[in-house]
Amino acid sequence: MGRAEVFDTAGPQPRHVAIIMDGNGRWATRRGLPRLEGHRRGVETVRQIVEACPDFGIEFLTLYAFSSENWKRSAEEVAGLMGLFRRYFRKEAANLVKRGARVKFIGDRTELAQDIQDMMASLETQSAANEKLTIVIALNYGGREEIARAARRLAAEVADGSRSLDDVNEASIGAALDAPGTPDPDLVIRTSGEQRISNFLLWQCAYAEFLFVDELWPDFNRDAFARALAVFGARERRFGAVAG
Ligand code: IPE
Ligand code: IPE
Ligand code: MG
């Protein structure tokens, strides 16, 4: 299976796809398994989707891995998720970096364990010059908090005189967000049938296309991804202009 199959059936491909990977808990509960088993299976889906991106012409993939609200879950689930992140960063992400992928993180990393922060920094540094596929991982991420962080940075520069008030604008706010240089997502996919944004990429989604699919994240796969891209290809984006 390659990109031809998608290009045959669809219009333009998205350059940047962002995914709210939802439904791991339900996948597990329906099978009488602990929620963490759903998260483990979710990592397998991540593997498939990351591998598919280059075939589908996608240059940027943003994955919502842990929201700033997910700390509300049981200590056991949070610890299990952190363990999965550790394993993923140490092995799989490191391998992807060796194969030419760039890894970036968005979110407030200061609240994460020091060893996780160290792995994140090292993945970013080692992959900074890579160009094959950029994987942006949203970890302890909240869209409002990201915008507030950017506002604080700019406000501090205005206060110390290094930035004029006129230089607080869409471009400078965008550049002060967590992953500057990343284009806005063209397509946001949320699995598991929930139709909400859950504090994801609030600034960057201004003109994104949204697609809500019923599959739970562990059931999502390469074929479902191809179908989602075909739906995107059939959409007409207007950006405020008149349909042409
Ligand atoms: C998404 O699956 C993964 C994370 C939020 C970390 P959920 O754990 O939210 O799964 P459901 O929504 O409970 O099924
Ligand atoms: C959003 O899913 C966060 C991630 C997928 C990491 P949630 O399951 O946390 O969102 P809500 O609570 O249903 O809005
Ligand atoms: Mg959920």
mmCIF file of C-alpha atoms and ligand atoms in Angstrom:
data_model
loop_
_atom_site.group_PDB
_atom_site.id
_atom_site.type_symbol
_atom_site.label_atom_id
_atom_site.label_comp_id
_atom_site.label_asym_id
_atom_site.label_seq_id
_atom_site.Cartn_x
_atom_site.Cartn_y
_atom_site.Cartn_z
ATOM 1 C CA MET A 1 0.000 0.000 0.000
ATOM 2 C CA GLY A 2 1.416 3.382 -0.892
ATOM 3 C CA ARG A 3 0.508 6.964 -1.468
ATOM 4 C CA ALA A 4 -0.981 6.333 -4.911
ATOM 5 C CA GLU A 5 -4.028 4.706 -3.401
ATOM 6 C CA VAL A 6 -4.801 7.857 -1.444
ATOM 7 C CA PHE A 7 -3.988 10.282 -4.226
ATOM 8 C CA ASP A 8 -6.246 8.304 -6.599
ATOM 9 C CA THR A 9 -9.284 8.815 -4.413
ATOM 10 C CA ALA A 10 -8.713 12.217 -2.894
ATOM 11 C CA GLY A 11 -7.784 15.816 -3.495
ATOM 12 C CA PRO A 12 -5.018 17.664 -1.689
ATOM 13 C CA GLN A 13 -3.214 15.986 1.180
ATOM 14 C CA PRO A 14 -2.687 17.747 4.500
ATOM 15 C CA ARG A 15 0.816 18.875 5.317
ATOM 16 C CA HIS A 16 0.190 18.775 9.056
ATOM 17 C CA VAL A 17 -2.169 16.337 10.776
ATOM 18 C CA ALA A 18 -2.890 16.646 14.504
ATOM 19 C CA ILE A 19 -4.538 13.789 16.375
ATOM 20 C CA ILE A 20 -6.469 13.632 19.648
ATOM 21 C CA MET A 21 -5.809 9.974 20.430
ATOM 22 C CA ASP A 22 -8.905 9.195 22.494
ATOM 23 C CA GLY A 23 -10.634 5.999 23.595
ATOM 24 C CA ASN A 24 -7.850 3.873 25.087
ATOM 25 C CA GLY A 25 -9.655 3.510 28.418
ATOM 26 C CA ARG A 26 -12.940 2.421 26.821
ATOM 27 C CA TRP A 27 -11.125 -0.031 24.561
ATOM 28 C CA ALA A 28 -9.684 -1.746 27.629
ATOM 29 C CA THR A 29 -12.770 -1.537 29.854
ATOM 30 C CA ARG A 30 -14.937 -3.172 27.172
ATOM 31 C CA ARG A 31 -12.597 -6.131 27.244
ATOM 32 C CA GLY A 32 -12.432 -6.316 31.023
ATOM 33 C CA LEU A 33 -8.817 -5.178 30.937
ATOM 34 C CA PRO A 34 -7.108 -2.475 33.016
ATOM 35 C CA ARG A 35 -7.121 0.967 31.376
ATOM 36 C CA LEU A 36 -3.361 0.854 31.053
ATOM 37 C CA GLU A 37 -3.667 -2.063 28.637
ATOM 38 C CA GLY A 38 -5.614 0.288 26.355
ATOM 39 C CA HIS A 39 -2.805 2.823 26.553
ATOM 40 C CA ARG A 40 -0.307 0.078 25.677
ATOM 41 C CA ARG A 41 -2.323 -0.843 22.605
ATOM 42 C CA GLY A 42 -2.551 2.850 21.801
ATOM 43 C CA VAL A 43 1.224 2.956 21.467
ATOM 44 C CA GLU A 44 0.945 0.299 18.762
ATOM 45 C CA THR A 45 -1.435 2.537 16.842
ATOM 46 C CA VAL A 46 1.041 5.408 17.190
ATOM 47 C CA ARG A 47 3.657 3.182 15.601
ATOM 48 C CA GLN A 48 1.418 2.430 12.569
ATOM 49 C CA ILE A 49 0.380 6.029 12.054
ATOM 50 C CA VAL A 50 3.917 7.400 12.305
ATOM 51 C CA GLU A 51 5.103 4.850 9.742
ATOM 52 C CA ALA A 52 2.264 5.777 7.379
ATOM 53 C CA CYS A 53 2.937 9.533 7.371
ATOM 54 C CA PRO A 54 5.777 9.607 4.824
ATOM 55 C CA ASP A 55 3.747 7.378 2.473
ATOM 56 C CA PHE A 56 0.840 9.795 2.675
ATOM 57 C CA GLY A 57 2.950 12.896 2.097
ATOM 58 C CA ILE A 58 2.470 14.236 5.623
ATOM 59 C CA GLU A 59 5.330 16.394 6.876
ATOM 60 C CA PHE A 60 4.115 17.211 10.402
ATOM 61 C CA LEU A 61 2.262 14.949 12.836
ATOM 62 C CA THR A 62 1.133 16.285 16.209
ATOM 63 C CA LEU A 63 -0.011 13.738 18.793
ATOM 64 C CA TYR A 64 -1.943 14.654 21.948
ATOM 65 C CA ALA A 65 -0.353 12.293 24.454
ATOM 66 C CA PHE A 66 -1.253 13.830 27.836
ATOM 67 C CA SER A 67 -3.272 16.938 28.578
ATOM 68 C CA SER A 68 -2.700 19.353 31.434
ATOM 69 C CA GLU A 69 -6.063 18.086 32.730
ATOM 70 C CA ASN A 70 -5.076 14.407 32.652
ATOM 71 C CA TRP A 71 -3.407 14.725 36.097
ATOM 72 C CA LYS A 72 -6.970 14.373 37.436
ATOM 73 C CA ARG A 73 -6.796 10.631 36.734
ATOM 74 C CA SER A 74 -5.791 8.037 39.332
ATOM 75 C CA ALA A 75 -2.166 8.075 40.458
ATOM 76 C CA GLU A 76 -1.883 4.542 39.087
ATOM 77 C CA GLU A 77 -3.010 5.512 35.583
ATOM 78 C CA VAL A 78 -0.808 8.617 35.524
ATOM 79 C CA ALA A 79 2.221 6.601 36.658
ATOM 80 C CA GLY A 80 1.455 3.936 34.038
ATOM 81 C CA LEU A 81 1.263 6.558 31.308
ATOM 82 C CA MET A 82 4.549 8.135 32.423
ATOM 83 C CA GLY A 83 6.134 4.669 32.272
ATOM 84 C CA LEU A 84 4.880 4.236 28.707
ATOM 85 C CA PHE A 85 6.274 7.641 27.727
ATOM 86 C CA ARG A 86 9.657 6.712 29.194
ATOM 87 C CA ARG A 87 9.761 3.448 27.247
ATOM 88 C CA TYR A 88 8.552 5.086 24.037
ATOM 89 C CA PHE A 89 11.119 7.895 24.225
ATOM 90 C CA ARG A 90 14.013 5.617 25.100
ATOM 91 C CA LYS A 91 13.400 3.062 22.343
ATOM 92 C CA GLU A 92 10.970 3.994 19.595
ATOM 93 C CA ALA A 93 11.388 7.749 19.440
ATOM 94 C CA ALA A 94 15.155 7.368 19.597
ATOM 95 C CA ASN A 95 14.937 4.943 16.658
ATOM 96 C CA LEU A 96 12.766 7.315 14.657
ATOM 97 C CA VAL A 97 15.326 10.041 15.246
ATOM 98 C CA LYS A 98 18.068 7.745 13.958
ATOM 99 C CA ARG A 99 15.968 7.212 10.847
ATOM 100 C CA GLY A 100 15.694 10.952 10.181
ATOM 101 C CA ALA A 101 12.577 12.114 12.033
ATOM 102 C CA ARG A 102 12.528 15.332 14.018
ATOM 103 C CA VAL A 103 10.873 15.289 17.443
ATOM 104 C CA LYS A 104 9.485 18.351 19.204
ATOM 105 C CA PHE A 105 7.463 18.657 22.398
ATOM 106 C CA ILE A 106 4.753 21.108 23.327
ATOM 107 C CA GLY A 107 3.278 21.622 26.785
ATOM 108 C CA ASP A 108 4.612 22.552 30.204
ATOM 109 C CA ARG A 109 7.487 20.167 30.720
ATOM 110 C CA THR A 110 8.555 21.686 34.045
ATOM 111 C CA GLU A 111 5.892 19.610 35.844
ATOM 112 C CA LEU A 112 7.241 16.308 34.505
ATOM 113 C CA ALA A 113 9.810 14.057 36.210
ATOM 114 C CA GLN A 114 13.386 15.179 35.600
ATOM 115 C CA ASP A 115 14.422 12.005 33.753
ATOM 116 C CA ILE A 116 11.513 12.433 31.326
ATOM 117 C CA GLN A 117 12.466 16.083 30.774
ATOM 118 C CA ASP A 118 16.042 14.972 30.076
ATOM 119 C CA MET A 119 14.915 12.415 27.478
ATOM 120 C CA MET A 120 12.722 15.040 25.817
ATOM 121 C CA ALA A 121 15.563 17.549 25.624
ATOM 122 C CA SER A 122 17.927 14.945 24.234
ATOM 123 C CA LEU A 123 15.456 13.793 21.533
ATOM 124 C CA GLU A 124 14.929 17.404 20.489
ATOM 125 C CA THR A 125 18.629 18.210 20.357
ATOM 126 C CA GLN A 126 19.597 15.027 18.527
ATOM 127 C CA SER A 127 16.884 15.500 15.915
ATOM 128 C CA ALA A 128 17.099 19.282 15.459
ATOM 129 C CA ALA A 129 18.632 19.014 11.982
ATOM 130 C CA ASN A 130 16.386 16.145 10.798
ATOM 131 C CA GLU A 131 13.888 16.879 8.063
ATOM 132 C CA LYS A 132 12.082 13.668 7.165
ATOM 133 C CA LEU A 133 8.965 13.891 9.321
ATOM 134 C CA THR A 134 8.399 16.212 12.263
ATOM 135 C CA ILE A 135 6.591 14.552 15.145
ATOM 136 C CA VAL A 136 5.241 17.012 17.698
ATOM 137 C CA ILE A 137 4.285 15.370 20.977
ATOM 138 C CA ALA A 138 1.866 17.277 23.206
ATOM 139 C CA LEU A 139 2.736 16.274 26.758
ATOM 140 C CA ASN A 140 1.241 18.010 29.787
ATOM 141 C CA TYR A 141 -0.241 20.236 27.120
ATOM 142 C CA GLY A 142 -3.073 22.743 27.442
ATOM 143 C CA GLY A 143 -3.890 25.199 24.667
ATOM 144 C CA ARG A 144 -4.941 28.020 26.962
ATOM 145 C CA GLU A 145 -1.838 27.622 29.106
ATOM 146 C CA GLU A 146 0.363 27.642 25.977
ATOM 147 C CA ILE A 147 -1.187 30.950 24.884
ATOM 148 C CA ALA A 148 -0.805 32.334 28.421
ATOM 149 C CA ARG A 149 2.893 31.315 28.424
ATOM 150 C CA ALA A 150 3.407 33.092 25.106
ATOM 151 C CA ALA A 151 1.641 36.196 26.446
ATOM 152 C CA ARG A 152 3.883 36.206 29.531
ATOM 153 C CA ARG A 153 7.030 35.978 27.380
ATOM 154 C CA LEU A 154 5.956 38.871 25.174
ATOM 155 C CA ALA A 155 4.764 40.940 28.144
ATOM 156 C CA ALA A 156 8.153 40.515 29.833
ATOM 157 C CA GLU A 157 9.879 41.813 26.693
ATOM 158 C CA VAL A 158 7.550 44.792 26.483
ATOM 159 C CA ALA A 159 8.164 45.476 30.185
ATOM 160 C CA ASP A 160 11.967 45.421 29.797
ATOM 161 C CA GLY A 161 11.796 47.604 26.701
ATOM 162 C CA SER A 162 13.137 45.024 24.220
ATOM 163 C CA ARG A 163 9.803 44.791 22.372
ATOM 164 C CA SER A 164 7.395 47.527 21.357
ATOM 165 C CA LEU A 165 3.688 47.164 22.023
ATOM 166 C CA ASP A 166 3.028 47.154 18.262
ATOM 167 C CA ASP A 167 5.166 44.036 18.045
ATOM 168 C CA VAL A 168 2.586 42.062 19.989
ATOM 169 C CA ASN A 169 0.605 40.681 17.077
ATOM 170 C CA GLU A 170 -0.493 37.412 15.491
ATOM 171 C CA ALA A 171 2.957 36.683 14.124
ATOM 172 C CA SER A 172 4.827 37.311 17.373
ATOM 173 C CA ILE A 173 2.283 35.416 19.474
ATOM 174 C CA GLY A 174 2.528 32.466 17.053
ATOM 175 C CA ALA A 175 6.317 32.611 17.280
ATOM 176 C CA ALA A 176 6.199 32.610 21.090
ATOM 177 C CA LEU A 177 4.161 29.384 21.234
ATOM 178 C CA ASP A 178 5.855 26.116 22.193
ATOM 179 C CA ALA A 179 6.819 24.862 18.700
ATOM 180 C CA PRO A 180 7.625 27.906 16.571
ATOM 181 C CA GLY A 181 8.192 27.146 12.916
ATOM 182 C CA THR A 182 5.516 24.441 12.841
ATOM 183 C CA PRO A 183 2.768 25.245 10.321
ATOM 184 C CA ASP A 184 -0.809 25.234 11.609
ATOM 185 C CA PRO A 185 -2.536 21.855 11.381
ATOM 186 C CA ASP A 186 -4.591 21.348 8.226
ATOM 187 C CA LEU A 187 -6.523 18.441 9.697
ATOM 188 C CA VAL A 188 -7.381 17.528 13.286
ATOM 189 C CA ILE A 189 -8.629 13.976 13.846
ATOM 190 C CA ARG A 190 -10.253 12.862 17.101
ATOM 191 C CA THR A 191 -10.990 9.204 17.633
ATOM 192 C CA SER A 192 -13.586 7.558 19.920
ATOM 193 C CA GLY A 193 -16.644 9.513 18.786
ATOM 194 C CA GLU A 194 -16.174 12.445 21.185
ATOM 195 C CA GLN A 195 -16.701 15.744 19.424
ATOM 196 C CA ARG A 196 -14.748 18.293 21.404
ATOM 197 C CA ILE A 197 -11.367 19.978 21.327
ATOM 198 C CA SER A 198 -10.321 19.336 24.962
ATOM 199 C CA ASN A 199 -7.926 22.295 25.091
ATOM 200 C CA PHE A 200 -5.864 21.131 22.095
ATOM 201 C CA LEU A 201 -4.016 23.615 19.812
ATOM 202 C CA LEU A 202 -6.550 26.382 20.383
ATOM 203 C CA TRP A 203 -4.499 29.057 18.632
ATOM 204 C CA GLN A 204 -3.214 26.851 15.808
ATOM 205 C CA CYS A 205 -6.631 25.370 14.877
ATOM 206 C CA ALA A 206 -8.094 28.650 13.616
ATOM 207 C CA TYR A 207 -8.613 27.221 10.111
ATOM 208 C CA ALA A 208 -8.117 23.500 10.621
ATOM 209 C CA GLU A 209 -10.540 20.947 9.217
ATOM 210 C CA PHE A 210 -11.953 18.666 11.941
ATOM 211 C CA LEU A 211 -12.758 15.017 11.579
ATOM 212 C CA PHE A 212 -14.360 13.004 14.369
ATOM 213 C CA VAL A 213 -14.209 9.260 13.845
ATOM 214 C CA ASP A 214 -15.870 6.530 15.890
ATOM 215 C CA GLU A 215 -12.957 4.094 16.151
ATOM 216 C CA LEU A 216 -11.325 3.944 19.565
ATOM 217 C CA TRP A 217 -7.643 4.857 19.291
ATOM 218 C CA PRO A 218 -6.343 1.255 19.682
ATOM 219 C CA ASP A 219 -8.641 0.246 16.778
ATOM 220 C CA PHE A 220 -7.511 3.105 14.538
ATOM 221 C CA ASN A 221 -5.038 1.979 11.890
ATOM 222 C CA ARG A 222 -3.434 2.755 8.570
ATOM 223 C CA ASP A 223 -6.626 2.101 6.586
ATOM 224 C CA ALA A 224 -8.695 4.325 8.872
ATOM 225 C CA PHE A 225 -6.015 6.986 8.494
ATOM 226 C CA ALA A 226 -6.178 6.698 4.698
ATOM 227 C CA ARG A 227 -9.982 7.079 4.852
ATOM 228 C CA ALA A 228 -9.621 10.184 7.014
ATOM 229 C CA LEU A 229 -7.205 11.692 4.515
ATOM 230 C CA ALA A 230 -9.621 10.962 1.675
ATOM 231 C CA VAL A 231 -12.373 12.821 3.560
ATOM 232 C CA PHE A 232 -10.005 15.755 4.009
ATOM 233 C CA GLY A 233 -9.187 15.677 0.299
ATOM 234 C CA ALA A 234 -12.859 16.027 -0.565
ATOM 235 C CA ARG A 235 -13.386 19.067 1.648
ATOM 236 C CA GLU A 236 -13.335 22.595 0.332
ATOM 237 C CA ARG A 237 -11.284 25.008 2.405
ATOM 238 C CA ARG A 238 -12.201 28.652 1.983
ATOM 239 C CA PHE A 239 -10.251 30.611 4.590
ATOM 240 C CA GLY A 240 -12.972 33.243 4.580
ATOM 241 C CA ALA A 241 -13.063 33.746 0.830
ATOM 242 C CA VAL A 242 -15.904 32.961 -1.560
ATOM 243 C CA ALA A 243 -16.121 29.395 -2.871
ATOM 244 C CA GLY A 244 -14.306 29.029 -6.135
HETATM 245 C C1 IPE B 1 -6.785 8.785 25.519
HETATM 246 O O1 IPE B 1 -7.605 7.729 25.930
HETATM 247 C C2 IPE B 1 -5.412 8.719 26.135
HETATM 248 C C3 IPE B 1 -5.148 9.772 27.133
HETATM 249 C C4 IPE B 1 -5.955 10.719 27.474
HETATM 250 C C5 IPE B 1 -3.849 9.719 27.792
HETATM 251 P P1 IPE B 1 -8.477 7.843 27.237
HETATM 252 O O2 IPE B 1 -7.691 7.314 28.381
HETATM 253 O O3 IPE B 1 -8.991 9.219 27.414
HETATM 254 O O4 IPE B 1 -9.660 6.848 26.888
HETATM 255 P P2 IPE B 1 -11.189 7.005 27.301
HETATM 256 O O5 IPE B 1 -11.655 8.322 26.784
HETATM 257 O O6 IPE B 1 -11.238 6.939 28.801
HETATM 258 O O7 IPE B 1 -11.842 5.861 26.634
HETATM 259 C C1 IPE B 2 -7.850 14.440 25.438
HETATM 260 O O1 IPE B 2 -8.558 13.315 25.808
HETATM 261 C C2 IPE B 2 -6.408 14.315 25.836
HETATM 262 C C3 IPE B 2 -5.640 13.289 25.134
HETATM 263 C C4 IPE B 2 -6.065 12.526 24.157
HETATM 264 C C5 IPE B 2 -4.282 13.135 25.573
HETATM 265 P P1 IPE B 2 -9.360 13.257 27.184
HETATM 266 O O2 IPE B 2 -9.973 11.908 27.248
HETATM 267 O O3 IPE B 2 -8.483 13.649 28.313
HETATM 268 O O4 IPE B 2 -10.451 14.398 26.991
HETATM 269 P P2 IPE B 2 -11.871 14.591 27.697
HETATM 270 O O5 IPE B 2 -11.633 14.505 29.171
HETATM 271 O O6 IPE B 2 -12.755 13.488 27.220
HETATM 272 O O7 IPE B 2 -12.334 15.931 27.238
HETATM 273 MG MG MG B 3 -10.687 10.139 26.794
#
